[in-house]
Short mmCIF file of C-alpha atoms and ligand atoms in Angstrom, two decimals:
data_model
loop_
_atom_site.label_atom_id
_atom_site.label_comp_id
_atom_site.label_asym_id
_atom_site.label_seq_id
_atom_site.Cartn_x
_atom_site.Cartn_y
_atom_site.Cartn_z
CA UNK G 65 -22.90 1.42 -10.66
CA UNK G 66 -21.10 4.46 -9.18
CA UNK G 67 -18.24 6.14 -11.44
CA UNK G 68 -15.87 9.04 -11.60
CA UNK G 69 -16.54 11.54 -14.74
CA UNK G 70 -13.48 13.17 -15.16
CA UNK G 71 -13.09 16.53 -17.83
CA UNK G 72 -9.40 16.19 -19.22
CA UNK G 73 -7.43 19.50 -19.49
CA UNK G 74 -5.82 18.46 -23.03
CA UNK G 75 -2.89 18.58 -21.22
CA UNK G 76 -2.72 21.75 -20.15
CA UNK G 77 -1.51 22.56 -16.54
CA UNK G 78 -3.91 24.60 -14.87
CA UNK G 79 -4.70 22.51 -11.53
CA UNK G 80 -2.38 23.95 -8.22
CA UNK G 81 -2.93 24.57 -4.89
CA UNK G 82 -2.41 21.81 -1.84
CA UNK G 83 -3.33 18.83 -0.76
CA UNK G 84 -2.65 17.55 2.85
CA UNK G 85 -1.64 13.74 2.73
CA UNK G 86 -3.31 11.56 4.97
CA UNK G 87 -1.97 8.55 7.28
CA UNK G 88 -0.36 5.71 5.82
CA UNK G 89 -2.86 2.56 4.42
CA UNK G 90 0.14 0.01 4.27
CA UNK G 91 0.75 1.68 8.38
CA UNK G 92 -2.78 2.14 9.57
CA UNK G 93 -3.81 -1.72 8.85
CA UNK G 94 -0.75 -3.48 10.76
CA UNK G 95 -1.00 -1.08 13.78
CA UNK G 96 -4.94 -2.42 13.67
CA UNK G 97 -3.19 -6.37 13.28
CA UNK G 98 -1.24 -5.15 16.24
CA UNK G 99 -3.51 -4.31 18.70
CA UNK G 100 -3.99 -8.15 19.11
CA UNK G 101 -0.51 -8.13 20.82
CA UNK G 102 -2.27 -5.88 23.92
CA UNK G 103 -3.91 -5.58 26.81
CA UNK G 104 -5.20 -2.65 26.52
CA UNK G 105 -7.02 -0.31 24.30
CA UNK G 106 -4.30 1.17 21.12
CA UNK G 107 -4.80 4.63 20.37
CA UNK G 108 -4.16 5.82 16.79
CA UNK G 109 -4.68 8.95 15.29
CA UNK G 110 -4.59 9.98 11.69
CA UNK G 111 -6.28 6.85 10.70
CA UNK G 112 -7.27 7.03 6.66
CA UNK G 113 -10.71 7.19 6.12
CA UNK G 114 -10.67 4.71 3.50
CA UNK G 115 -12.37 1.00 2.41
CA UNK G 116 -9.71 -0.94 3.47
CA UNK G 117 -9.43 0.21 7.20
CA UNK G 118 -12.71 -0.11 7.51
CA UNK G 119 -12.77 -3.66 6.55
CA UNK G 120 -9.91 -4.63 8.56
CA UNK G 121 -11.18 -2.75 11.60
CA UNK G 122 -14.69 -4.68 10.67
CA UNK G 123 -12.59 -7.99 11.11
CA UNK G 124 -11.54 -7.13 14.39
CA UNK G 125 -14.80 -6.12 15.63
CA UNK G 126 -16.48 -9.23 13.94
CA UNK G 127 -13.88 -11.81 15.90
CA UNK G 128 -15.07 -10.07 19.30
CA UNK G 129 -12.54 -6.73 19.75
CA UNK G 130 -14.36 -3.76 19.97
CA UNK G 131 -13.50 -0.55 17.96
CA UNK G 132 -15.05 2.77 17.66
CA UNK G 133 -13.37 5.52 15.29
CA UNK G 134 -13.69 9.15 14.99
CA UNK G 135 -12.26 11.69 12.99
CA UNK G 136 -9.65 9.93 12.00
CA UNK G 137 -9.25 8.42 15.62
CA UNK G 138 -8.88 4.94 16.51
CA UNK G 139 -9.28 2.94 19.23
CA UNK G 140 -9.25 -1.27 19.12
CA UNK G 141 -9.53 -3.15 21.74
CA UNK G 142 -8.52 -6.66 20.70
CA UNK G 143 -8.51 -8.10 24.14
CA UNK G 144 -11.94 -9.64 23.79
CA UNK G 145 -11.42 -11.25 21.19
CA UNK G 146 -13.19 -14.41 21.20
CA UNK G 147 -13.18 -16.10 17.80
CA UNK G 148 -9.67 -17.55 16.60
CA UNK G 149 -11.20 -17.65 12.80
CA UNK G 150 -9.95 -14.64 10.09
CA UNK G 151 -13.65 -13.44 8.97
CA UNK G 152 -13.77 -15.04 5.61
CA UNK G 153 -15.77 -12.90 3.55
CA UNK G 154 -13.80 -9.96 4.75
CA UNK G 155 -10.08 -11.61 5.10
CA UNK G 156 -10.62 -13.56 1.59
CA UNK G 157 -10.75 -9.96 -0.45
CA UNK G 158 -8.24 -8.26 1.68
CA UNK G 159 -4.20 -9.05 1.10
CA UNK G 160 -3.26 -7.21 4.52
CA UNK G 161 -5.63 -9.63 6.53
CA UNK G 162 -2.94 -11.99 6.24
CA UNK G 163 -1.06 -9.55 8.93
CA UNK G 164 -3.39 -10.60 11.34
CA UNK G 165 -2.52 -14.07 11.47
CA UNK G 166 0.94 -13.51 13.38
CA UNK G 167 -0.36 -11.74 16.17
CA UNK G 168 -3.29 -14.32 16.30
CA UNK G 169 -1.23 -17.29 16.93
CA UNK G 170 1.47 -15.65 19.32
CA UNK G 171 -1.88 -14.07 21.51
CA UNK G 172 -4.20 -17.37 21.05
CA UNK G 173 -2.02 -19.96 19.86
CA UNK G 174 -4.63 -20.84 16.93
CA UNK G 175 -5.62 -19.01 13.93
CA UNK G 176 -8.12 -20.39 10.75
CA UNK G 177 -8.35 -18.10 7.71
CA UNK G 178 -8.91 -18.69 3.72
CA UNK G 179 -5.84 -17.56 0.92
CA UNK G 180 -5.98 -13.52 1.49
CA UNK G 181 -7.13 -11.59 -1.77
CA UNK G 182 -6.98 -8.30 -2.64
CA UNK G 183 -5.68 -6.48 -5.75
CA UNK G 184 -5.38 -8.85 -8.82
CA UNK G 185 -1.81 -7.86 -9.67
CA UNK G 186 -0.26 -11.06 -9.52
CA UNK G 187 -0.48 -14.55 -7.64
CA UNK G 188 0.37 -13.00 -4.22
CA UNK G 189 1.54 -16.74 -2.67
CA UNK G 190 1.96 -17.26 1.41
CA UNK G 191 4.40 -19.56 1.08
CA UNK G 192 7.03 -17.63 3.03
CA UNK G 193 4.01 -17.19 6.08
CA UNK G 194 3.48 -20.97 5.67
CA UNK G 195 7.40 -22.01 5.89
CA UNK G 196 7.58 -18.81 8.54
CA UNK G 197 4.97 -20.65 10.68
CA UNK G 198 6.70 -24.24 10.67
CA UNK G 199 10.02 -22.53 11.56
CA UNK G 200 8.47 -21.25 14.98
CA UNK G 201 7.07 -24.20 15.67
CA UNK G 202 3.51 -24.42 14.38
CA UNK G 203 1.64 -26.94 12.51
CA UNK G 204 -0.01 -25.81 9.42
CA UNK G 205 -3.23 -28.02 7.84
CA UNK G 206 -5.23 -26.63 4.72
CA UNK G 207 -8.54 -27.93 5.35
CA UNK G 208 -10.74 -27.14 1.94
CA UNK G 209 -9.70 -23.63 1.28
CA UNK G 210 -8.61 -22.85 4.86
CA UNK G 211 -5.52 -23.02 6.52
CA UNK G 212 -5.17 -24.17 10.20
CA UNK G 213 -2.10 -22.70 12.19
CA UNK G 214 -1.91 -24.09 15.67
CA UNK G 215 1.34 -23.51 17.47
CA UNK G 216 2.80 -25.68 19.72
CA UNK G 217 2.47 -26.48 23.35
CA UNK G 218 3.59 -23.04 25.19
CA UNK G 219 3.42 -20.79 22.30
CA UNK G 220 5.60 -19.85 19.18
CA UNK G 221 9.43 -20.50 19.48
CA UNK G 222 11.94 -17.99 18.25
CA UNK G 223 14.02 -18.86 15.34
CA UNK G 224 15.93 -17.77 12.27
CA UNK G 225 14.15 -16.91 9.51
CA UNK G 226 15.66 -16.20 6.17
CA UNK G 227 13.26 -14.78 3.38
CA UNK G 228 13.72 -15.61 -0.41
CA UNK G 229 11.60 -13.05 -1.54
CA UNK G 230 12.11 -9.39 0.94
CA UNK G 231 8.39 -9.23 1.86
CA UNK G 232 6.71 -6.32 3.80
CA UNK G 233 3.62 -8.04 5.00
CA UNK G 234 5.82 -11.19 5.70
CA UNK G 235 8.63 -8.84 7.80
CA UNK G 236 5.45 -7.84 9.18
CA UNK G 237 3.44 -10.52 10.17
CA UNK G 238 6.46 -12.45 11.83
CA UNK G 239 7.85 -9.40 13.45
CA UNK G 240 4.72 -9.11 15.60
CA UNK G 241 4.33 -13.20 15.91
CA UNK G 242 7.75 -12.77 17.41
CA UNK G 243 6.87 -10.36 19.96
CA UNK G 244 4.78 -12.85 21.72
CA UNK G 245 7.12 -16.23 20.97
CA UNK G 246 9.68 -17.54 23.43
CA UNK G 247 13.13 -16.60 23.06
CA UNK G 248 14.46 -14.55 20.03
CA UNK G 249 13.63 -14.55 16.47
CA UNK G 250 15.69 -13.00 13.62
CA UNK G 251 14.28 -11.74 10.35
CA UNK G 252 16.98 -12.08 7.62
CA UNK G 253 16.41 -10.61 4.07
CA UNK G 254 13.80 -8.20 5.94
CA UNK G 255 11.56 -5.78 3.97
CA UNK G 256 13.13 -2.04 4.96
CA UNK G 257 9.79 -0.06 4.41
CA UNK G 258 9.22 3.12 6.41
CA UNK G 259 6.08 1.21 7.40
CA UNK G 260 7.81 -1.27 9.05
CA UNK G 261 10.05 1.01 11.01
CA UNK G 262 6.94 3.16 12.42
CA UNK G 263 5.16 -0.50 13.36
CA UNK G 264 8.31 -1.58 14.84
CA UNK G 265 8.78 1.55 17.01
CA UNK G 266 5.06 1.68 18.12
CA UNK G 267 5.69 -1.79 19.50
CA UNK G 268 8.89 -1.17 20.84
CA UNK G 269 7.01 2.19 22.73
CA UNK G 270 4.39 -0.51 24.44
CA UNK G 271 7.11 -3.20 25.78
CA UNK G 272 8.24 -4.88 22.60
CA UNK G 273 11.92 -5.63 22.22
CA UNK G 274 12.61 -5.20 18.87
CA UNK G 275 16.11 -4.48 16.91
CA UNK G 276 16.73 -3.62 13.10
CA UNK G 277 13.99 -2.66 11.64
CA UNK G 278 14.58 -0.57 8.66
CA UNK G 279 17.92 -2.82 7.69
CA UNK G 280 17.93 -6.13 5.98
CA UNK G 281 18.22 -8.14 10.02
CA UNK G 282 15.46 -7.53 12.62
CA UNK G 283 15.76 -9.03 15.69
CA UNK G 284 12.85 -9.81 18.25
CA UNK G 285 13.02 -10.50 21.87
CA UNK G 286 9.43 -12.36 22.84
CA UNK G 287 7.97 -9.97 25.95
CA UNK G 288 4.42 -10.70 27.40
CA UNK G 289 1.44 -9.00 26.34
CA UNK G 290 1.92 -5.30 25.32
CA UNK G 291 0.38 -2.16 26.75
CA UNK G 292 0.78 1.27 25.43
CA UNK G 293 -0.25 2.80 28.83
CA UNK G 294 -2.91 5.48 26.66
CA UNK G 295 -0.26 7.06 24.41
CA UNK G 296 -0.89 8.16 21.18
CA UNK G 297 0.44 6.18 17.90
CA UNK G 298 0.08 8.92 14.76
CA UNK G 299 -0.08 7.07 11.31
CA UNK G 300 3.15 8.52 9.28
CA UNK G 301 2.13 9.80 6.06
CA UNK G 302 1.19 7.83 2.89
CA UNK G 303 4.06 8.14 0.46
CA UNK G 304 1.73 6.47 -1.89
CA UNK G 305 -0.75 8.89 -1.88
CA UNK G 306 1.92 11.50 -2.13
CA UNK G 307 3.74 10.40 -4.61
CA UNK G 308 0.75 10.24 -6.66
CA UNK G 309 -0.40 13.77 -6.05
CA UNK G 310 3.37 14.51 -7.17
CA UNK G 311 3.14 12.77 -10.40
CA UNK G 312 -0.41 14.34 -11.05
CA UNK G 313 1.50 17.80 -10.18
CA UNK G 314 4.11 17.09 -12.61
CA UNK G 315 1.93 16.58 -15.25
CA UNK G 316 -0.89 19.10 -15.12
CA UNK G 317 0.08 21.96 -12.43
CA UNK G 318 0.46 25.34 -12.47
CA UNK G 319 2.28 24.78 -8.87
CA UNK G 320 1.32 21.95 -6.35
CA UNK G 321 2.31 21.40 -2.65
CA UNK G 322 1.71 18.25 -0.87
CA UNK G 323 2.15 19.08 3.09
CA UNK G 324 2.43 16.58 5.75
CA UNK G 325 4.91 14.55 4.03
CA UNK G 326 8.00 13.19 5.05
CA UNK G 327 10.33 13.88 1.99
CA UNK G 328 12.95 11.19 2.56
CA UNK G 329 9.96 8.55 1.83
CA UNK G 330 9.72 9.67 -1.48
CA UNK G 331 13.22 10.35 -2.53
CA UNK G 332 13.34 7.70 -5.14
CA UNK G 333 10.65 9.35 -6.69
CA UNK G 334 11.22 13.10 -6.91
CA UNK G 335 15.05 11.94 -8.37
CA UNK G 336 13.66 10.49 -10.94
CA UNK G 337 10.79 13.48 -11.26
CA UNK G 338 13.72 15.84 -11.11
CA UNK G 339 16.02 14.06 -13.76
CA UNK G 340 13.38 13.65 -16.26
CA UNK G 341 13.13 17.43 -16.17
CA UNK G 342 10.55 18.52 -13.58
CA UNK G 343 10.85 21.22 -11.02
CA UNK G 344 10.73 20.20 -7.48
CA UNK G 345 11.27 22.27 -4.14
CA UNK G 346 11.28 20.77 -0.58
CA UNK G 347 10.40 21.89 2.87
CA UNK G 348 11.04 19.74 6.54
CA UNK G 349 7.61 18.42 5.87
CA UNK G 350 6.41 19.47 2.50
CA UNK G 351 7.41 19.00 -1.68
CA UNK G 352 6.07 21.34 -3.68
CA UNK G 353 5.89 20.41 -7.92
CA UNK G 354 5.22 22.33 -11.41
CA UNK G 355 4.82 20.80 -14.45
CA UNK G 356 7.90 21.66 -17.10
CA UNK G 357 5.44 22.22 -20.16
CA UNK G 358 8.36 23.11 -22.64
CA UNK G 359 8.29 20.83 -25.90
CA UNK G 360 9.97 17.76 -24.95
CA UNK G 361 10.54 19.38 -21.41
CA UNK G 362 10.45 15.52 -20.07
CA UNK G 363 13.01 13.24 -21.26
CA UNK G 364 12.73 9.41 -21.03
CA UNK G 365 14.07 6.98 -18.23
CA UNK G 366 14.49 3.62 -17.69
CA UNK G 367 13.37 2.43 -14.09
CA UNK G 368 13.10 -0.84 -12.31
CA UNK G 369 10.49 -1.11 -9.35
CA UNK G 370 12.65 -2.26 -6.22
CA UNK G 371 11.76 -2.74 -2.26
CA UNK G 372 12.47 0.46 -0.46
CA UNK G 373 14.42 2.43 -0.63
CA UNK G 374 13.85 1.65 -4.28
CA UNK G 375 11.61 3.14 -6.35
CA UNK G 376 8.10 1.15 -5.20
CA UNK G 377 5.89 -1.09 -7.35
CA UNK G 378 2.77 0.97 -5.57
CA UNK G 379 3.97 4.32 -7.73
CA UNK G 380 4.88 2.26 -10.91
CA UNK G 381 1.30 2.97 -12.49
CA UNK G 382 0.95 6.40 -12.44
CA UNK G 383 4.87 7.02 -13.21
CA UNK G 384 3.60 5.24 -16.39
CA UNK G 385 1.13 7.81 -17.23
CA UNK G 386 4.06 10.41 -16.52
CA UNK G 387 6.27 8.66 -18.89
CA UNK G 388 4.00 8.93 -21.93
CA UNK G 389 4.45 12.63 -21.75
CA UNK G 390 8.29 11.76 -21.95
CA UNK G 391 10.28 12.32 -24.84
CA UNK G 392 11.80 9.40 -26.46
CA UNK G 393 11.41 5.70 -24.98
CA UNK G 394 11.12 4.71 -21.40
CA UNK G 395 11.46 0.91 -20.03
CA UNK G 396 9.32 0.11 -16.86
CA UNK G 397 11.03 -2.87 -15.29
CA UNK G 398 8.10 -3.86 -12.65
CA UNK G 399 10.11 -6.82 -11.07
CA UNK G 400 8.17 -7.17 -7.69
CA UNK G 401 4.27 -8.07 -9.61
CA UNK G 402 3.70 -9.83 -12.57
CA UNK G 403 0.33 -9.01 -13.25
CA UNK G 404 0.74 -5.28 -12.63
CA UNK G 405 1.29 -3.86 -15.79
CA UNK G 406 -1.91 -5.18 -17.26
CA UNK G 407 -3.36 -1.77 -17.20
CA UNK G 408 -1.25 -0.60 -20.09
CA UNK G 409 -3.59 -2.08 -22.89
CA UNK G 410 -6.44 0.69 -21.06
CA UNK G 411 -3.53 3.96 -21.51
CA UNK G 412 -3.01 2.07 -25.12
CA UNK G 413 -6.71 2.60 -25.69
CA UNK G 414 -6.37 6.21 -24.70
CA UNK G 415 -3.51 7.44 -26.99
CA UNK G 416 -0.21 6.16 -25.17
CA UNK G 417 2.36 4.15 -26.88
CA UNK G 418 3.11 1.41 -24.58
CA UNK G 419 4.76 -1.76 -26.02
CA UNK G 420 4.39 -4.68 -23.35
CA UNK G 421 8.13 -7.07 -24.17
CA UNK G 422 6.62 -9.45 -21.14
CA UNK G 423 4.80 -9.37 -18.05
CA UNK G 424 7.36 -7.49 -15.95
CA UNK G 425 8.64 -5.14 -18.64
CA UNK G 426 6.87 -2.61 -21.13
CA UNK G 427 8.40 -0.26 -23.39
CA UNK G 428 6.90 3.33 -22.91
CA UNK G 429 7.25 5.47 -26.30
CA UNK G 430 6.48 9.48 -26.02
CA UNK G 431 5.07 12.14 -25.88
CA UNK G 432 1.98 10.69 -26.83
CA UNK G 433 -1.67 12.72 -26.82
CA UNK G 434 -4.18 11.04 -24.31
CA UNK G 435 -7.95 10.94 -25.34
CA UNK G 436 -10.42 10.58 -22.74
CA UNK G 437 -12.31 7.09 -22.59
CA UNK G 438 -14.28 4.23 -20.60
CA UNK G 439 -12.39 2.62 -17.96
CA UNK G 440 -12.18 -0.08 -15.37
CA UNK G 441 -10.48 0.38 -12.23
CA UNK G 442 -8.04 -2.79 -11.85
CA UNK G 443 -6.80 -2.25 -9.11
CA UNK G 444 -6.63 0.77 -6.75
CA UNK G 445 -2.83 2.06 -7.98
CA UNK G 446 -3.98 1.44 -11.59
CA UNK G 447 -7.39 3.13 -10.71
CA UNK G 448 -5.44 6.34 -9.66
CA UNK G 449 -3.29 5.92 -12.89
CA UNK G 450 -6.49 6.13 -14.65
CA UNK G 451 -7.73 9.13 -12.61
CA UNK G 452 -4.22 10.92 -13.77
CA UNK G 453 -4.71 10.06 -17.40
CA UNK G 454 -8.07 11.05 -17.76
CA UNK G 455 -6.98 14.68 -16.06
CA UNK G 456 -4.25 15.13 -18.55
CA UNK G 457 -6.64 13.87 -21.49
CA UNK G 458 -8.71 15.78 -24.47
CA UNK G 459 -12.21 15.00 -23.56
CA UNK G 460 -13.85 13.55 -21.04
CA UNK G 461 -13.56 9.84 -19.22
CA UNK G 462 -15.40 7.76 -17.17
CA UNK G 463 -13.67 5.50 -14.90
CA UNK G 464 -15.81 2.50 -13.23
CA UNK G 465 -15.10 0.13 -10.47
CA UNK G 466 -14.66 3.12 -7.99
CA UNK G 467 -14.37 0.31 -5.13
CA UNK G 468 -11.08 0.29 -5.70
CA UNK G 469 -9.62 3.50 -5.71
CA UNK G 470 -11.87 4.15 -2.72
CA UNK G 471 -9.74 1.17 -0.97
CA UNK G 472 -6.77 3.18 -0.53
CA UNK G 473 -7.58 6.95 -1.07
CA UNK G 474 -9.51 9.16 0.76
CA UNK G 475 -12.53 11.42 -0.36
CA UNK G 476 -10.60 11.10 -3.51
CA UNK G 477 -12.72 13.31 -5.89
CA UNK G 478 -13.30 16.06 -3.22
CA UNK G 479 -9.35 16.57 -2.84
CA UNK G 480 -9.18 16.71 -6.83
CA UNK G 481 -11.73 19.16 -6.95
CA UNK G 482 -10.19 21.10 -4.29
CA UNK G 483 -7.18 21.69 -6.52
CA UNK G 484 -8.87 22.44 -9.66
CA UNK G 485 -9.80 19.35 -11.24
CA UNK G 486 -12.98 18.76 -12.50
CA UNK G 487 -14.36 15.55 -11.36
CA UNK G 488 -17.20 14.22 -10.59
CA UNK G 489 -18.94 10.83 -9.02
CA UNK G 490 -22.21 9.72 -10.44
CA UNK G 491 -24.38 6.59 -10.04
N1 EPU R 269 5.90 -13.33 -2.02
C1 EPU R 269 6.09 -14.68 -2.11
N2 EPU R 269 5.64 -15.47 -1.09
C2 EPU R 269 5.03 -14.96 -0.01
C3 EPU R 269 4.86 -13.57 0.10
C4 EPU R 269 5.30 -12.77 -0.94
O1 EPU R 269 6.62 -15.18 -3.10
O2 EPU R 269 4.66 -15.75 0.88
C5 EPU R 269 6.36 -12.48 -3.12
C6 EPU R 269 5.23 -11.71 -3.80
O3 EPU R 269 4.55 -12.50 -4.75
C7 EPU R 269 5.97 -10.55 -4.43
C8 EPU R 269 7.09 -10.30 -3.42
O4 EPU R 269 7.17 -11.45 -2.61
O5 EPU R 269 6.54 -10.93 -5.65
C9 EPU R 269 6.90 -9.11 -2.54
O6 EPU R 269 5.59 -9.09 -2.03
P1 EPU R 269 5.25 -8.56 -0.58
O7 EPU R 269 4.98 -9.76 0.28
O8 EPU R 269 6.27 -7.59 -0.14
O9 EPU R 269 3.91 -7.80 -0.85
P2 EPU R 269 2.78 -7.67 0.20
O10 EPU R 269 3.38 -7.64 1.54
O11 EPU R 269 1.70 -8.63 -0.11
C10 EPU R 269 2.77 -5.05 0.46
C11 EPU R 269 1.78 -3.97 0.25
C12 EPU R 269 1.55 -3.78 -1.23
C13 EPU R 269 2.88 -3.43 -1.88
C14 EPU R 269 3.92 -4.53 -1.59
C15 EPU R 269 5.29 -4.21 -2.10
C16 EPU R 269 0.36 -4.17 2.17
C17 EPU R 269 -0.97 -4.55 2.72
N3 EPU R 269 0.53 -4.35 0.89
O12 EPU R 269 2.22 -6.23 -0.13
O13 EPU R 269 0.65 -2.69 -1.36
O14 EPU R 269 2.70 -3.33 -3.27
O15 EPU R 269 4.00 -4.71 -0.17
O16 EPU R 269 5.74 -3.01 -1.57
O17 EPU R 269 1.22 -3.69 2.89
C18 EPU R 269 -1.03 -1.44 -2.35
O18 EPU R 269 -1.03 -0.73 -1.33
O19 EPU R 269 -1.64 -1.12 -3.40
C19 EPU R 269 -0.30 -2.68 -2.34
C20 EPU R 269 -0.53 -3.66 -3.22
#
């Protein structure tokens, strides 16, 4: 079984340098869902070299689409498609596969696929895709652990659709179902990710018609089948990945730039970075961070994960590990995931102070000295909150379950050597 080995710095900031972030995950895989909505071929570039495309491109290429990637190149062609069933074994362990099903039945009026997995950070439901489904006119069956979704005769209707819950893959999955329906569908209560807004515009570029996206209403126009005539859709950058580089910045670098950024993604973050006392400077497309190593340089803060332009429940992990090197007591309010702050009991084990009050909320007492130790990657934001903890520990970790830091980051050990940390991956 592969693992990282990881040689703490005792919490010294030595690492610096820069690391260029790569395309988007949460982007990357719902342009790939798209490309069922064309014609013709979708070109993408800065496609993330990571697990989780690959599976989802493997999906479209096992349902009959053909796909051949390059350098971080991508073209799908989903217009042979000729199966209308989600490839279990991939779709079952993969959350985003649930995108997929939206463009399915607008394009081919049918789609089969099991309960989507993924990361184990909560239930994850689909009852809002379910509801979404009836609403435009489809029937829904569950047949053992499958659902059926056929729509009705002469494809999706438009309609209103009010979300309980803001949810990005649902904002998603019926934004591009609408493309293809007849007449218009609005999205109230609308996730407002910067995800959403690049999806929305690379439709809109190929002959979509689609209004709102970035605000709480998004309205759809149903077109015919789309074509992006050979242009060019660039993955924006992966806040995610940023942010995390950030937070590893602010806690062990001398200096660290991320470049290829877009700094208004990450604004919630670097406020809060900034307030609890660490240094920040920003270009057009870059954020460069030091760590304040003063005693009791970082002061405490109380923050609630929100949908964006809140501070997002993808960053809440490793903020954690930033927080135990606060002074004085910290709440993390993680209201969008109840199983996500499971990985606490792990930082526990290495030397933090983290009081859990229930499964939203834990109560983050610091500084605290982090020992290196054995760990198991839950899931891949709690994996990279492990990677950041065992760089800022005394001694050396080991951090198992690779898989799943490898689903959303790229090369990950080869960037972290590249800026001084020592890390290794051994079988
Ligand atoms: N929800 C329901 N019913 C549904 C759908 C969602 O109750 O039918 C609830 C969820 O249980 C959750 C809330 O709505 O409490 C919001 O979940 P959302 O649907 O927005 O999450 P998601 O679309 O499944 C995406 C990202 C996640 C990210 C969340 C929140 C993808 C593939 N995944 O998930 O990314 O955490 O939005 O921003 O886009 C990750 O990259 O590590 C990751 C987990």
């Amino acid at each position: 079984m592969s693992y990282l080995s990881i040689k703490g710095l005792s919490g010294k900031a030595t690492i610096g340098g820069t690391v260029k972030i790569v395309g988007a995950k949460n982007a990357a895989l719902k342009a790939i869902a798209a490309s069922i909505l064309f014609r013709s071929p979708l070109l993408l570039d800065n496609v993330p070299d990571i697990e989780d495309v690959s599976r989802m491109l493997e999906i479209i290429r096992t349902m009959g689409g053909s796909v051949s990637v390059a350098s971080h190149k991508a073209t799908i062609d989903a217009s042979t498609l000729s199966s209308t069933t989600l490839t279990p074994e991939i779709s079952k362990r993969l959350r985003s596969s649930i995108v997929l099903t939206g463009p399915m039945l607008a394009r081919h009026g049918l789609v089969r696929f099991p309960h989507p997995g993924g990361c184990v950070i909560g239930e994850r439901p689909i009852d809002l895709f379910v509801e979404g489904f009836i609403k435009m006119g489809a029937k829904v069956k569950k047949v053992g652990k499958f659902y059926h979704v056929a729509a009705p005769k002469g494809g999706l209707r438009g309609g209103e659709l009010f979300f309980r819950t803001q949810s990005v893959t649902g904002t998603e999955t019926f934004m591009m179902a609408a493309v293809l329906s007849r007449g218009v569908t609005t999205i109230k209560n609308a996730a407002m990710e910067p995800e959403i807004v690049w999806l929305a515009d690379l439709l809109n570029a190929s002959g979509a018609k689609i209004a709102g996206a970035g605000t709480p209403t998004v309205t759809i126009t149903g077109v015919q089948l789309l074509d992006a005539k050979k242009k060019v859709f660039t993955v924006i950058p992966d806040r995610i990945e940023a942010g995390s580089f950030l937070i590893l910045g602010a806690l062990a670098a001398k200096k660290l730039t991320v470049t290829n950024v877009i700094p208004e993604h990450l604004e919630s973050l670097t406020e809060l970075l900034t307030y609890t006392g660490t240094k920040i400077s920003t270009t057009k497309n870059s954020i460069t961070v030091s760590a304040n190593k003063k005693k009791g340089g970082l002061c405490a803060v109380n923050i609630r994960t929100h949908e964006y332009p809140g501070f997002p429940t993808d960053l809440q992990a490793p903020m954690v590990v930033y927080l135990t090197q606060a002074e004085g007591e910290s709440l993390m309010f993680e209201t969008i995931f109840e199983g996500r702050l499971n990985f606490t009991e792990s930082l526990n084990r290495m030397g933090a102070n983290i009081s859990m009050m229930d499964p939203h909320r834990v109560i983050i007492r610091g500084s605290t000295t982090i020992k290196g130790s054995h760990l198991e990657s839950p899931d891949l934001r709690a994996g990279l909150a492990f990677v950041i903890a065992a760089i800022i520990a005394k001694g050396e970790s080991k951090i198992y379950n690779v898989y799943n830091i490898d689903r959303g980051y790229e090369r990950i050990e080869e960037r972290l050597r590249s800026i001084g940390v020592c890390i290794e991956r051994k079988e």
